[in-house]
C-alpha positions as a Markdown table, in Angstrom:
| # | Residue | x | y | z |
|---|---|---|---|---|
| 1 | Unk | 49.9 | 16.3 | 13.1 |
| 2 | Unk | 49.3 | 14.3 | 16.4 |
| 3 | Unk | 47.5 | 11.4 | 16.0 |
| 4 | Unk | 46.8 | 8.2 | 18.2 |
| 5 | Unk | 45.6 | 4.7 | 17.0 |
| 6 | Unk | 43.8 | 2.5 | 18.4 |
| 7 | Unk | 45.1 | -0.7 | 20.2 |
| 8 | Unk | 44.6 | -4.0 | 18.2 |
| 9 | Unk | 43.1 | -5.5 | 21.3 |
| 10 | Unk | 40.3 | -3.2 | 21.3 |
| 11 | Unk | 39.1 | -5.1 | 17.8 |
| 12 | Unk | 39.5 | -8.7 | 19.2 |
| 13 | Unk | 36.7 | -11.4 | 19.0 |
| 14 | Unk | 33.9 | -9.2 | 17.1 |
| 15 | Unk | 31.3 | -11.5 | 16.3 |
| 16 | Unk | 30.5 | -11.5 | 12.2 |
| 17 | Unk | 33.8 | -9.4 | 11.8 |
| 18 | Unk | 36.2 | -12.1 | 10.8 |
| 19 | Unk | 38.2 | -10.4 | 8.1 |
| 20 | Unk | 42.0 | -10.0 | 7.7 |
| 21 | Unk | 43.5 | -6.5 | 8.2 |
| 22 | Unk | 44.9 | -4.3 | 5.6 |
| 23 | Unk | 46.9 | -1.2 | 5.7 |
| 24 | Unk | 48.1 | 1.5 | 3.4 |
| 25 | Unk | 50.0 | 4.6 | 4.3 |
| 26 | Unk | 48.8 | 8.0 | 3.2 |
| 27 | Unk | 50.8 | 11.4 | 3.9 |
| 28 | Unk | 51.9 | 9.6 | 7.0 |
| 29 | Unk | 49.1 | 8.2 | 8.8 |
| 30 | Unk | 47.9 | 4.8 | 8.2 |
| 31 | Unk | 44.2 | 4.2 | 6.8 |
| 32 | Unk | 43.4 | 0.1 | 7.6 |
| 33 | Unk | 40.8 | -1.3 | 5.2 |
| 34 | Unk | 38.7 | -4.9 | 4.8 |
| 35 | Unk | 39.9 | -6.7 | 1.1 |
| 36 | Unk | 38.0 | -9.5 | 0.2 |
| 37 | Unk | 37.3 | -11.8 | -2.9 |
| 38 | Unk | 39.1 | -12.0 | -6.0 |
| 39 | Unk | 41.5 | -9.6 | -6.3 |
| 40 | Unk | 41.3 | -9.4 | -10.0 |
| 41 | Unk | 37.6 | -8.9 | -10.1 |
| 42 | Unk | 35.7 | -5.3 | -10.2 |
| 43 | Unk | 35.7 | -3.8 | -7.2 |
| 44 | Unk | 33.1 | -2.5 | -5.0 |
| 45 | Unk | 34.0 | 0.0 | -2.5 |
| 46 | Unk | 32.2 | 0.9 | 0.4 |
| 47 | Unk | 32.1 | 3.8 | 2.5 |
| 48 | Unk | 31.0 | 4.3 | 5.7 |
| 49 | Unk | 29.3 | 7.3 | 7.5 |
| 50 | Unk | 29.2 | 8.5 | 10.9 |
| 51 | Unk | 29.9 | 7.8 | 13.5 |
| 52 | Unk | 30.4 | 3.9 | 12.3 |
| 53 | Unk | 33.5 | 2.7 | 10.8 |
| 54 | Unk | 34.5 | -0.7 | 8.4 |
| 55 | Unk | 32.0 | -3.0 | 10.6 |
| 56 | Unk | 29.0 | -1.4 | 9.3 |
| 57 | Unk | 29.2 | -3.6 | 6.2 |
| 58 | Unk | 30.0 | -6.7 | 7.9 |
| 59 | Unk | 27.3 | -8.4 | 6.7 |
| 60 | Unk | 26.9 | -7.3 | 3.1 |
| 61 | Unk | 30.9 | -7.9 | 2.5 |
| 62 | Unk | 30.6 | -12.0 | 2.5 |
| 63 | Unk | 27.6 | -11.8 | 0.2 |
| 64 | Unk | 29.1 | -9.8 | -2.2 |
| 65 | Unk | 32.8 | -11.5 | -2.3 |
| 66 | Unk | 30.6 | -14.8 | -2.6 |
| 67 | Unk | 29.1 | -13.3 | -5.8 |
| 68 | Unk | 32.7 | -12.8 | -7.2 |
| 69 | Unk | 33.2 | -9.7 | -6.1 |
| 70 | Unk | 36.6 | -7.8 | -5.0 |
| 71 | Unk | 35.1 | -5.8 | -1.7 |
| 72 | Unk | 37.0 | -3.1 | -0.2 |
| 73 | Unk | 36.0 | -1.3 | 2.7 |
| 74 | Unk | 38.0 | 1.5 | 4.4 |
| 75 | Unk | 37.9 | 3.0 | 8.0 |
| 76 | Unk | 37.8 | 6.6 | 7.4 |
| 77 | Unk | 40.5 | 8.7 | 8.7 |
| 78 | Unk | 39.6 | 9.1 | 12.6 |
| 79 | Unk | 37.4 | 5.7 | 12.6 |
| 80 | Unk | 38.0 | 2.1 | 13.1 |
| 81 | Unk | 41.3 | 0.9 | 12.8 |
| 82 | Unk | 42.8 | 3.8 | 10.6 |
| 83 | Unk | 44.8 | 6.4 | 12.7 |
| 84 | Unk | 43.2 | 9.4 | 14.1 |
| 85 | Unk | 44.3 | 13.2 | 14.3 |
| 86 | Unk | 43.5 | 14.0 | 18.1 |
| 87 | Unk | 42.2 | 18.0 | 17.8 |
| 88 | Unk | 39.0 | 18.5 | 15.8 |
| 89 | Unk | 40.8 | 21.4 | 13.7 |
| 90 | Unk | 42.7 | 18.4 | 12.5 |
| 91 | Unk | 39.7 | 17.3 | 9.8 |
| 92 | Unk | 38.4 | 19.0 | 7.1 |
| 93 | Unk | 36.3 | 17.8 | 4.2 |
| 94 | Unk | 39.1 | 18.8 | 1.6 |
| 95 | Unk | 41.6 | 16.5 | 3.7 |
| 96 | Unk | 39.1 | 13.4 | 3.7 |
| 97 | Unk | 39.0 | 13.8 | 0.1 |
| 98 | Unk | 42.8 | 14.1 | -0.1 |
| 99 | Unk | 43.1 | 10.8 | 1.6 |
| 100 | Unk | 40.1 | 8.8 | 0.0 |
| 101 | Unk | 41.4 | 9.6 | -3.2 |
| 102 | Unk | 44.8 | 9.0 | -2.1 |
| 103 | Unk | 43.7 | 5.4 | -1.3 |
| 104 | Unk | 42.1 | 5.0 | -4.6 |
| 105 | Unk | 45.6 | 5.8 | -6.4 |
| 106 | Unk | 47.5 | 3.7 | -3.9 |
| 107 | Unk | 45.2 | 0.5 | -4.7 |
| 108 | Unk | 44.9 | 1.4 | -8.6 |
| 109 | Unk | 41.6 | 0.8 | -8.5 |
| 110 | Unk | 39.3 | 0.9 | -11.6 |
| 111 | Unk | 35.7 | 0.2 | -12.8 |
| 112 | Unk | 34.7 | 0.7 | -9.5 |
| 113 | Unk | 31.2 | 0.3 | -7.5 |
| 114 | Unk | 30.7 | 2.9 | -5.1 |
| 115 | Unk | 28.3 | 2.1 | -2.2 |
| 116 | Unk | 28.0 | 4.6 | 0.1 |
| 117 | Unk | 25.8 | 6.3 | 2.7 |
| 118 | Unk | 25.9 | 9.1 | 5.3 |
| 119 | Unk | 29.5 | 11.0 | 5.1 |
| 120 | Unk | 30.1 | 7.8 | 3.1 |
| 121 | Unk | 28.4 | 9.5 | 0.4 |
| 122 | Unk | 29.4 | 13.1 | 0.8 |
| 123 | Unk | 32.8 | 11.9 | -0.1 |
| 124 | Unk | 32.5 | 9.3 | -2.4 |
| 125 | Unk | 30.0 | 11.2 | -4.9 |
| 126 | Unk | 32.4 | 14.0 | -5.4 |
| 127 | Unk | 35.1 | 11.4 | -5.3 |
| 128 | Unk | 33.5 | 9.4 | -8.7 |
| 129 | Unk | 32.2 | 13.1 | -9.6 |
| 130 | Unk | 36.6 | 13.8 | -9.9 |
| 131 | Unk | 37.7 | 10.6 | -10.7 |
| 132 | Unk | 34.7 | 9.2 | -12.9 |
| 133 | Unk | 36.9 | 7.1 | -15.2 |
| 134 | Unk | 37.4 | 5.0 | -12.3 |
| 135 | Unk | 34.2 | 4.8 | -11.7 |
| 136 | Unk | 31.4 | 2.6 | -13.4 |
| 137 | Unk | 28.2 | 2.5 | -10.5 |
| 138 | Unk | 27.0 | 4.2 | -7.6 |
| 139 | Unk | 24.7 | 2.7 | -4.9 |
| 140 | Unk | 23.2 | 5.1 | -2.8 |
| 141 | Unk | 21.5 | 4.3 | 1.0 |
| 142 | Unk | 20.5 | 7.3 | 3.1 |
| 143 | Unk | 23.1 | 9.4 | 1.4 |
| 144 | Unk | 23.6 | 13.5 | 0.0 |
| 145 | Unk | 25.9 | 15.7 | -1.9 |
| 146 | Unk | 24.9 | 19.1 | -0.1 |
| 147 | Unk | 25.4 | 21.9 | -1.8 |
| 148 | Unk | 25.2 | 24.8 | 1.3 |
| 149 | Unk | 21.8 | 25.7 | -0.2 |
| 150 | Unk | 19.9 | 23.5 | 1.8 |
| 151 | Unk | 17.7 | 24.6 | 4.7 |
| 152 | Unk | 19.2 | 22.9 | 7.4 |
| 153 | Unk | 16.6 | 21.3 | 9.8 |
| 154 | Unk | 17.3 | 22.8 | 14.0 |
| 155 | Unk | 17.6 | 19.1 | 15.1 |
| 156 | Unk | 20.9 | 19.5 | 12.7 |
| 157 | Unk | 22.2 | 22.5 | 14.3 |
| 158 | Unk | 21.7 | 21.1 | 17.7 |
| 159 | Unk | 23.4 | 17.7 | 17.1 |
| 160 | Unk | 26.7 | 19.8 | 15.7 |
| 161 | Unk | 27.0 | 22.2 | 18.7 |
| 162 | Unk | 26.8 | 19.1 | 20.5 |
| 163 | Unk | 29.3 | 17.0 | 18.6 |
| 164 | Unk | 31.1 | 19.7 | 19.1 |
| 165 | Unk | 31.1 | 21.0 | 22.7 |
| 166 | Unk | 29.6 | 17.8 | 25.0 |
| 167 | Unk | 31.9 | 16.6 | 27.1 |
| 168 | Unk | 30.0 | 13.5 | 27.0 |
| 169 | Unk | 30.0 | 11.7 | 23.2 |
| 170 | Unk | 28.9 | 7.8 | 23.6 |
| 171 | Unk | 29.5 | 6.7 | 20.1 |
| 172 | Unk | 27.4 | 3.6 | 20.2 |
| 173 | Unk | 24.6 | 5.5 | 21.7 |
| 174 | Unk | 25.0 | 8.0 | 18.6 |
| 175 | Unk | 24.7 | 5.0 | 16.5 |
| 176 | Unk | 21.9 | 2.7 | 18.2 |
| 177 | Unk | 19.9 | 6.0 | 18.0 |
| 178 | Unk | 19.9 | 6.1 | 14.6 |
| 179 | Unk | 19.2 | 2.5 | 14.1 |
| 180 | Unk | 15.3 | 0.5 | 13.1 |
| 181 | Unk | 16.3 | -2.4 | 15.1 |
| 182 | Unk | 18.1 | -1.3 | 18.1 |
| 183 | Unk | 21.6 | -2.5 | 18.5 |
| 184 | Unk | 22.5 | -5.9 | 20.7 |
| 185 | Unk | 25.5 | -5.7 | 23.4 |
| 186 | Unk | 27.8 | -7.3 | 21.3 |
| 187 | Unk | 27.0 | -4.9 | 18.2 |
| 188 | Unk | 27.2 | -1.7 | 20.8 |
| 189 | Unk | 31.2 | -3.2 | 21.9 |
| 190 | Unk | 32.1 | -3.2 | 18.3 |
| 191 | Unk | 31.2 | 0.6 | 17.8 |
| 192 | Unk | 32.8 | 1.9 | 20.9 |
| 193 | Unk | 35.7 | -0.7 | 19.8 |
| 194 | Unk | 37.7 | 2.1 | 17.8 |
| 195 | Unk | 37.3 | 5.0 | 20.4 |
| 196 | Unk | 39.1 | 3.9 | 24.2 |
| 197 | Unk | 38.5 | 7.5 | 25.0 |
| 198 | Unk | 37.5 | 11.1 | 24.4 |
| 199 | Unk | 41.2 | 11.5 | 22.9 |
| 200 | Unk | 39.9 | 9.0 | 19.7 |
| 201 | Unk | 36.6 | 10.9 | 18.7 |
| 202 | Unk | 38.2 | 14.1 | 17.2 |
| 203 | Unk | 37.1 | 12.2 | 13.7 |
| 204 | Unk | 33.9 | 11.7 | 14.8 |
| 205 | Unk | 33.0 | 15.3 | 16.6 |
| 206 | Unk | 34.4 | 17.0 | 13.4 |
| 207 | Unk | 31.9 | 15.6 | 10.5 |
| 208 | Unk | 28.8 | 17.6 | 11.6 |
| 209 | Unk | 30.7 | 20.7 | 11.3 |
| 210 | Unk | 31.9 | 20.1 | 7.6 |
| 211 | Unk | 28.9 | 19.4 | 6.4 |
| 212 | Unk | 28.2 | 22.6 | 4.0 |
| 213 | Unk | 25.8 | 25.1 | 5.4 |
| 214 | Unk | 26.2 | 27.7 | 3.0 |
| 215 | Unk | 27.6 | 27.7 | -0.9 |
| 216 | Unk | 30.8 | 29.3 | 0.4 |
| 217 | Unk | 31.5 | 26.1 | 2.6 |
């Protein structure tokens, strides 16, 4: 599987992202992640959606390791600083599974809080639905667990033939559109941070095709 990763320099001197790097090598591609607080407390894990990556929770992750916390934050495969399969083809939702749970495993985790939202969720609620003795509490923001029996709204259709076929894909756009308070220069940097070019964004153009439109999905 071809894969590229994104130059450390792209990450340097985020404002409110202060926190050391951590790695862990899964089927061989690397999947970076954000560990803070005590590392024999509980855990909380957070996942991400799309198209946003570990800095999401950059502002919740101090609060909570202050609080005693262990927090641990992944970048999806194909986001932030994790490596990322170049072709589209490359992703499907089985594989994320694969690799979250592979994660999970690696860092022995138990008693685990899950927050999650957006893809963040579609992965990490079957993830403590498989793995529930690990698991002890979700927390759930603007997240799912789609079935494929769903009537799909057309704005979703549209914005997956577009993931999918634009030429142009301006991920902090994506993610400033989505936002209540509109995003700040320096907040718009950090999410084009993991993506130098269109060669970074197979990640992100695959996750609106694997959401399930239909039971068989």
């Amino acid at each position: 599987m071809d894969f590229v990763r994104t130059p450390d320099s792209r990450f340097s001197n985020l404002k409110d992202y202060p926190f050391d790097s951590h790695y862990v090598e899964l089927n061989g591609l690397r999947m970076h992640y954000v560990d803070e607080g005590p590392e024999s407390a509980s855990p909380i894990l957070m996942l991400h959606g799309e198209p946003s990556w570990s800095y999401l929770y950059r502002h919740m992750i101090p609060i909570c390791a202050t609080a005693g916390n262990r927090v641990i934050v992944p970048d999806l495969m194909g986001f932030g600083k994790s490596d990322k399969p170049t072709r589209v083809k490359d992703y499907s939702y089985q594989l994320h599974m694969d690799w979250m749970t592979a994660f999970v495993e690696a860092l022995n985790l138990q008693n685990i809080t899950l927050v999650c939202q957006d893809w963040g969720s579609l992965i990490g609620l079957r993830l403590a639905a498989e793995n529930e003795a690990r698991f002890s509490r979700i927390v759930v923001g603007n997240g799912m667990l789609p079935t494929g029996n769903q009537l799909l709204p057309s704005v979703f259709k549209m914005w997956k033939m577009f993931a999918l076929y634009s030429p142009w894909f301006p991920i902090d756009r994506i993610v400033n559109a989505g936002c209540f308070r509109k995003l700040n220069g320096e907040e718009r940097r950090a999410y084009r941070a993991p993506f130098p070019s269109s060669r970074y964004k197979a990640g992100a153009r695959a996750f609106p095709r694997l959401v399930p439109t239909s039971p068989d999905d």
